[in-house]
């Protein structure tokens, strides 16, 4: 007779909640639901019920559980959940998952083969990839991911769960998690999510007496009335309303014969004072006694290994052959004590975590310790290298067996491995555990590793406090070198957090330990971090420092816009999404040369001593510093960086070099091919942050090339994802690209909306302000024929850059501003020569405007033939930038027409055709006005009817009237309309009267409202 209930009792509200959540997921309205309760209270039963209902709806189900053994295994519940689905069904092959497969390879073993090694994806990148996978799985019916025992989960899994909670709302996904109400990261997350109203949390309370009776009846397959009163009182009194304890105690009554079936009724055969188990431990001890000794020994050994155990490890510890071991395991399965783990064929799991705890507790303390020592010695004696999980198991066994110092060494070894792999959160847990157990002689080394782990996990204050507690070591000793490396790594984290004072303090501590002449490789590493520090805004070169590096950044593609490529990601696993590193500014004068010299030394030493990451850092810094001398020298450094990265298989550094080279190549030639190569390389790694960074560059480049549909497609594929993973720099840059796209298309309403989004994302407090003013707003003003406002925006951009020096080359100061000021007579040959001497003049985009400025000056100087040739040559070379080319023609034609040189009529005709076709009517109208001023007849475009909405066209609205109608959405006055369309106010009045008549609107306000409605429909 089984002693388990086939139905869920007392959880009506919870099952209704699950039903509603499944309905929502099937309708693409994702939810996160958590059940919180003590062990045995029924959480797993509800998870099973959810899985059953989901299967009935044909919804994919992914189910994983955190280990309760105390082992720290990053992403264990997620790996198990995905394996539970893909072991039978196989991983999905949808093409839309291709960019995410490399990142997901960490969770899906089937995708590990063929994936590019070496990319340490961030937790947020992995979480976004998981979210995309769940979305694909649920696109037909919705899907469910079930994560149990999150209170035992690792910090990396908790971070992924938090991301899913925050972003699941509009996806066909139900996340159901369970946990105990124990203080920790999981409970903090769930409480916070509940307060933010992004998750539903239900506390599971004990069953009442009536519900215990109903459950007992279900277990006995009878009615509540048939349950003996004595049995009910015993279970209700001793189980405390815990469903698991009800079943365990009931099983003991059945096994001991105290509850038997007599005929068609159940009868209790024990008196109130009969000897009965007083708790679960005694209950399980009695059940164990009924097994044969070998089975009992196997179960006790398995329980010592934890609530989940590996058959391989159990066999190592027991020494049993396959046939004997599996025979004993089969007996335990038949007794419903253990069950095969569906997610891993090598593992079994106790039916409940309390079962393993109760079995171990049934042993005397000395017997428990002896069994743990025997298991630990068996693991220690194996000849093959143990994995992280096995080492942690051995440490736990050593600790249970009384060998605290041995356990500390194992925990520390695994903690260091995880730190090297980028799992800094898990490393902190293990190293902290090791520190509390370590022998006095080992405490120093463990504390140093723990301080670094805290620093790289973003807990800088804790890291600094631990470093300050470290005992002194002799200077210039091996211990000093190890301590110096600790200070350098903490300094690195401090610089990334812009904690300049703390970073400088750690650098001073390292130098004090390493002495005046540290080993060359240590000196090179110091140069990197000091250079990193020296390039922060407002920083002067620290004493004794030899700067040599720009910092890693995952969150500010404003540093990687065209004409200014992004800082490195030398240790991307340390960079936290959302981290707000600032634009790095090259030092001045002698300090700049000191930075350059240090970088050269670091590069030479790093290549000589086989330190490829340091070499890449140094070459990247040299490339940044060389920009002031032009792109050739910078590209030479980047090519060397690329060579080192490829030679040493450093995929992230390779992507960084390709991104920088691609951006530089595009800006010099207008060819985005190398930038596309960089994106392909980043995508092949599953590197979402670099991929989004490149998408920002490609989107802006597409805008500049006039490939507006392509630009919109790029923006749409990355802008939402970049916001979700808090890649704020890429997100802002994509929003700015969206605003610039609207500006370059002459769409004021779209521009205003895009700039609102940009401002809300913090764009106006970022280093993108010059681009917003010079590449976006100034162009919008010029396309509205408001040259004064354009110059004001360009002047504001220059003023901002004067206060925040940087390497921005597309803000207009190196191209558009000199042209406008030259046309207006504000600048002459000397001012143009000064701009031409800057590296920004090498950009193809800027060269167009600078060459046109030169042509204007030559025309004024009387060199008219040369001026005309310069215009023709500049326009021909700027074929990649159609809008800039025709805007340049329109601007140059005005000066040529006034000063009588060149071919202004031909230029105006070309510009008018382009802007008319593009629907940018103010410039097209200005070109027509210029042609009329030149005495040239201007034919009306009669083919513009296709741009007029059908309901206006059928009302008889003409193309010229429609040009006025479109502008009314912004509610301008007649003078503004006239100025923008280059017509007289009287003509505007006539068109207004005609529009009121043809549309049937009563007044101007109604007509403006109608225009806004049509604009919204068009959008």
PDB file of N, CA, C and O in Angstrom, residues 124-125 553-558 569 576-580 688-694 718-719 721-734:
ATOM      1  N   UNK A 124      23.829  38.770 -17.656  1.00  0.00           N
ATOM      2  CA  UNK A 124      22.691  39.415 -18.314  1.00  0.00           C
ATOM      3  C   UNK A 124      22.579  38.967 -19.767  1.00  0.00           C
ATOM      4  O   UNK A 124      21.482  38.748 -20.285  1.00  0.00           O
ATOM      5  N   UNK A 125      23.704  38.821 -20.446  1.00  0.00           N
ATOM      6  CA  UNK A 125      23.664  38.310 -21.816  1.00  0.00           C
ATOM      7  C   UNK A 125      23.066  36.902 -21.834  1.00  0.00           C
ATOM      8  O   UNK A 125      22.241  36.571 -22.698  1.00  0.00           O
ATOM      9  N   UNK A 553      34.281  48.293 -21.019  1.00  0.00           N
ATOM     10  CA  UNK A 553      32.960  48.900 -20.843  1.00  0.00           C
ATOM     11  C   UNK A 553      31.965  48.097 -21.634  1.00  0.00           C
ATOM     12  O   UNK A 553      32.205  47.754 -22.764  1.00  0.00           O
ATOM     13  N   UNK A 554      30.834  47.785 -21.025  1.00  0.00           N
ATOM     14  CA  UNK A 554      29.788  47.092 -21.747  1.00  0.00           C
ATOM     15  C   UNK A 554      28.561  47.968 -21.888  1.00  0.00           C
ATOM     16  O   UNK A 554      27.522  47.511 -22.312  1.00  0.00           O
ATOM     17  N   UNK A 555      28.671  49.206 -21.505  1.00  0.00           N
ATOM     18  CA  UNK A 555      27.409  49.905 -21.398  1.00  0.00           C
ATOM     19  C   UNK A 555      27.383  51.267 -22.054  1.00  0.00           C
ATOM     20  O   UNK A 555      26.400  51.953 -21.977  1.00  0.00           O
ATOM     21  N   UNK A 556      28.485  51.653 -22.736  1.00  0.00           N
ATOM     22  CA  UNK A 556      28.458  53.005 -23.274  1.00  0.00           C
ATOM     23  C   UNK A 556      28.962  53.013 -24.710  1.00  0.00           C
ATOM     24  O   UNK A 556      30.086  53.409 -24.981  1.00  0.00           O
ATOM     25  N   UNK A 557      28.172  52.573 -25.666  1.00  0.00           N
ATOM     26  CA  UNK A 557      28.596  52.673 -27.030  1.00  0.00           C
ATOM     27  C   UNK A 557      28.764  54.106 -27.503  1.00  0.00           C
ATOM     28  O   UNK A 557      29.172  54.329 -28.618  1.00  0.00           O
ATOM     29  N   UNK A 558      28.408  55.118 -26.668  1.00  0.00           N
ATOM     30  CA  UNK A 558      28.773  56.465 -27.072  1.00  0.00           C
ATOM     31  C   UNK A 558      30.276  56.583 -27.202  1.00  0.00           C
ATOM     32  O   UNK A 558      30.785  57.485 -27.834  1.00  0.00           O
ATOM     33  N   UNK A 569      37.195  45.271 -23.588  1.00  0.00           N
ATOM     34  CA  UNK A 569      36.549  44.422 -22.594  1.00  0.00           C
ATOM     35  C   UNK A 569      37.555  43.358 -22.203  1.00  0.00           C
ATOM     36  O   UNK A 569      37.365  42.173 -22.423  1.00  0.00           O
ATOM     37  N   UNK A 576      29.947  45.052 -15.421  1.00  0.00           N
ATOM     38  CA  UNK A 576      28.551  44.866 -15.062  1.00  0.00           C
ATOM     39  C   UNK A 576      27.667  45.646 -16.022  1.00  0.00           C
ATOM     40  O   UNK A 576      27.865  46.835 -16.220  1.00  0.00           O
ATOM     41  N   UNK A 577      26.672  44.994 -16.645  1.00  0.00           N
ATOM     42  CA  UNK A 577      25.763  45.723 -17.500  1.00  0.00           C
ATOM     43  C   UNK A 577      25.148  46.880 -16.757  1.00  0.00           C
ATOM     44  O   UNK A 577      24.737  46.764 -15.621  1.00  0.00           O
ATOM     45  N   UNK A 578      25.065  48.011 -17.439  1.00  0.00           N
ATOM     46  CA  UNK A 578      24.551  49.206 -16.791  1.00  0.00           C
ATOM     47  C   UNK A 578      25.628  50.037 -16.157  1.00  0.00           C
ATOM     48  O   UNK A 578      25.380  51.142 -15.699  1.00  0.00           O
ATOM     49  N   UNK A 579      26.867  49.507 -16.134  1.00  0.00           N
ATOM     50  CA  UNK A 579      27.970  50.258 -15.537  1.00  0.00           C
ATOM     51  C   UNK A 579      28.210  51.529 -16.328  1.00  0.00           C
ATOM     52  O   UNK A 579      28.248  51.542 -17.533  1.00  0.00           O
ATOM     53  N   UNK A 580      28.409  52.664 -15.620  1.00  0.00           N
ATOM     54  CA  UNK A 580      28.467  53.951 -16.278  1.00  0.00           C
ATOM     55  C   UNK A 580      29.890  54.483 -16.380  1.00  0.00           C
ATOM     56  O   UNK A 580      30.246  55.470 -15.753  1.00  0.00           O
ATOM     57  N   UNK A 688      26.220  39.446 -26.838  1.00  0.00           N
ATOM     58  CA  UNK A 688      25.119  40.363 -27.108  1.00  0.00           C
ATOM     59  C   UNK A 688      25.535  41.815 -26.962  1.00  0.00           C
ATOM     60  O   UNK A 688      25.122  42.673 -27.747  1.00  0.00           O
ATOM     61  N   UNK A 689      26.336  42.118 -25.939  1.00  0.00           N
ATOM     62  CA  UNK A 689      26.715  43.520 -25.713  1.00  0.00           C
ATOM     63  C   UNK A 689      27.530  44.073 -26.878  1.00  0.00           C
ATOM     64  O   UNK A 689      27.185  45.120 -27.427  1.00  0.00           O
ATOM     65  N   UNK A 690      28.623  43.407 -27.297  1.00  0.00           N
ATOM     66  CA  UNK A 690      29.332  43.927 -28.471  1.00  0.00           C
ATOM     67  C   UNK A 690      28.473  43.951 -29.726  1.00  0.00           C
ATOM     68  O   UNK A 690      28.595  44.862 -30.545  1.00  0.00           O
ATOM     69  N   UNK A 691      27.603  42.958 -29.879  1.00  0.00           N
ATOM     70  CA  UNK A 691      26.735  42.935 -31.065  1.00  0.00           C
ATOM     71  C   UNK A 691      25.823  44.158 -31.079  1.00  0.00           C
ATOM     72  O   UNK A 691      25.629  44.801 -32.129  1.00  0.00           O
ATOM     73  N   UNK A 692      25.252  44.500 -29.932  1.00  0.00           N
ATOM     74  CA  UNK A 692      24.394  45.683 -29.862  1.00  0.00           C
ATOM     75  C   UNK A 692      25.201  46.962 -30.081  1.00  0.00           C
ATOM     76  O   UNK A 692      24.707  47.915 -30.691  1.00  0.00           O
ATOM     77  N   UNK A 693      26.423  46.973 -29.597  1.00  0.00           N
ATOM     78  CA  UNK A 693      27.284  48.130 -29.833  1.00  0.00           C
ATOM     79  C   UNK A 693      27.504  48.332 -31.324  1.00  0.00           C
ATOM     80  O   UNK A 693      27.391  49.446 -31.844  1.00  0.00           O
ATOM     81  N   UNK A 694      27.826  47.246 -32.020  1.00  0.00           N
ATOM     82  CA  UNK A 694      28.045  47.341 -33.468  1.00  0.00           C
ATOM     83  C   UNK A 694      26.753  47.719 -34.173  1.00  0.00           C
ATOM     84  O   UNK A 694      26.765  48.486 -35.141  1.00  0.00           O
ATOM     85  N   UNK A 718      17.542  45.738 -32.086  1.00  0.00           N
ATOM     86  CA  UNK A 718      18.414  45.795 -30.911  1.00  0.00           C
ATOM     87  C   UNK A 718      17.978  46.778 -29.832  1.00  0.00           C
ATOM     88  O   UNK A 718      18.435  46.661 -28.696  1.00  0.00           O
ATOM     89  N   UNK A 719      17.129  47.730 -30.148  1.00  0.00           N
ATOM     90  CA  UNK A 719      16.871  48.785 -29.165  1.00  0.00           C
ATOM     91  C   UNK A 719      16.160  48.242 -27.926  1.00  0.00           C
ATOM     92  O   UNK A 719      16.513  48.611 -26.793  1.00  0.00           O
ATOM     93  N   UNK A 721      16.097  45.044 -26.794  1.00  0.00           N
ATOM     94  CA  UNK A 721      16.974  44.106 -26.082  1.00  0.00           C
ATOM     95  C   UNK A 721      18.066  44.840 -25.312  1.00  0.00           C
ATOM     96  O   UNK A 721      18.415  44.453 -24.197  1.00  0.00           O
ATOM     97  N   UNK A 722      18.610  45.907 -25.893  1.00  0.00           N
ATOM     98  CA  UNK A 722      19.662  46.656 -25.198  1.00  0.00           C
ATOM     99  C   UNK A 722      19.121  47.300 -23.928  1.00  0.00           C
ATOM    100  O   UNK A 722      19.839  47.429 -22.931  1.00  0.00           O
ATOM    101  N   UNK A 723      17.863  47.711 -23.952  1.00  0.00           N
ATOM    102  CA  UNK A 723      17.256  48.271 -22.731  1.00  0.00           C
ATOM    103  C   UNK A 723      17.056  47.189 -21.689  1.00  0.00           C
ATOM    104  O   UNK A 723      17.301  47.404 -20.499  1.00  0.00           O
ATOM    105  N   UNK A 724      16.635  45.993 -22.121  1.00  0.00           N
ATOM    106  CA  UNK A 724      16.384  44.913 -21.169  1.00  0.00           C
ATOM    107  C   UNK A 724      17.644  44.499 -20.431  1.00  0.00           C
ATOM    108  O   UNK A 724      17.619  44.269 -19.226  1.00  0.00           O
ATOM    109  N   UNK A 725      18.758  44.388 -21.152  1.00  0.00           N
ATOM    110  CA  UNK A 725      19.976  43.921 -20.482  1.00  0.00           C
ATOM    111  C   UNK A 725      20.778  45.072 -19.893  1.00  0.00           C
ATOM    112  O   UNK A 725      21.902  44.891 -19.463  1.00  0.00           O
ATOM    113  N   UNK A 726      20.180  46.260 -19.860  1.00  0.00           N
ATOM    114  CA  UNK A 726      20.811  47.425 -19.249  1.00  0.00           C
ATOM    115  C   UNK A 726      22.123  47.792 -19.936  1.00  0.00           C
ATOM    116  O   UNK A 726      23.052  48.307 -19.325  1.00  0.00           O
ATOM    117  N   UNK A 727      22.191  47.530 -21.237  1.00  0.00           N
ATOM    118  CA  UNK A 727      23.340  47.973 -22.026  1.00  0.00           C
ATOM    119  C   UNK A 727      23.045  49.419 -22.422  1.00  0.00           C
ATOM    120  O   UNK A 727      22.701  49.733 -23.558  1.00  0.00           O
ATOM    121  N   UNK A 728      23.158  50.311 -21.440  1.00  0.00           N
ATOM    122  CA  UNK A 728      22.631  51.663 -21.581  1.00  0.00           C
ATOM    123  C   UNK A 728      23.319  52.442 -22.682  1.00  0.00           C
ATOM    124  O   UNK A 728      22.689  53.238 -23.376  1.00  0.00           O
ATOM    125  N   UNK A 729      24.627  52.249 -22.830  1.00  0.00           N
ATOM    126  CA  UNK A 729      25.328  52.991 -23.870  1.00  0.00           C
ATOM    127  C   UNK A 729      24.816  52.640 -25.251  1.00  0.00           C
ATOM    128  O   UNK A 729      24.534  53.513 -26.075  1.00  0.00           O
ATOM    129  N   UNK A 730      24.705  51.329 -25.533  1.00  0.00           N
ATOM    130  CA  UNK A 730      24.176  50.900 -26.825  1.00  0.00           C
ATOM    131  C   UNK A 730      22.738  51.367 -26.993  1.00  0.00           C
ATOM    132  O   UNK A 730      22.332  51.797 -28.076  1.00  0.00           O
ATOM    133  N   UNK A 731      21.964  51.280 -25.915  1.00  0.00           N
ATOM    134  CA  UNK A 731      20.561  51.694 -25.997  1.00  0.00           C
ATOM    135  C   UNK A 731      20.465  53.181 -26.348  1.00  0.00           C
ATOM    136  O   UNK A 731      19.691  53.574 -27.237  1.00  0.00           O
ATOM    137  N   UNK A 732      21.221  54.001 -25.665  1.00  0.00           N
ATOM    138  CA  UNK A 732      21.190  55.441 -25.968  1.00  0.00           C
ATOM    139  C   UNK A 732      21.644  55.722 -27.387  1.00  0.00           C
ATOM    140  O   UNK A 732      21.070  56.564 -28.080  1.00  0.00           O
ATOM    141  N   UNK A 733      22.686  55.013 -27.812  1.00  0.00           N
ATOM    142  CA  UNK A 733      23.189  55.278 -29.158  1.00  0.00           C
ATOM    143  C   UNK A 733      22.167  54.874 -30.208  1.00  0.00           C
ATOM    144  O   UNK A 733      21.992  55.566 -31.223  1.00  0.00           O
ATOM    145  N   UNK A 734      21.474  53.756 -29.973  1.00  0.00           N
ATOM    146  CA  UNK A 734      20.424  53.348 -30.899  1.00  0.00           C
ATOM    147  C   UNK A 734      19.274  54.350 -30.900  1.00  0.00           C
ATOM    148  O   UNK A 734      18.696  54.649 -31.956  1.00  0.00           O
TER     149      UNK A 734
END
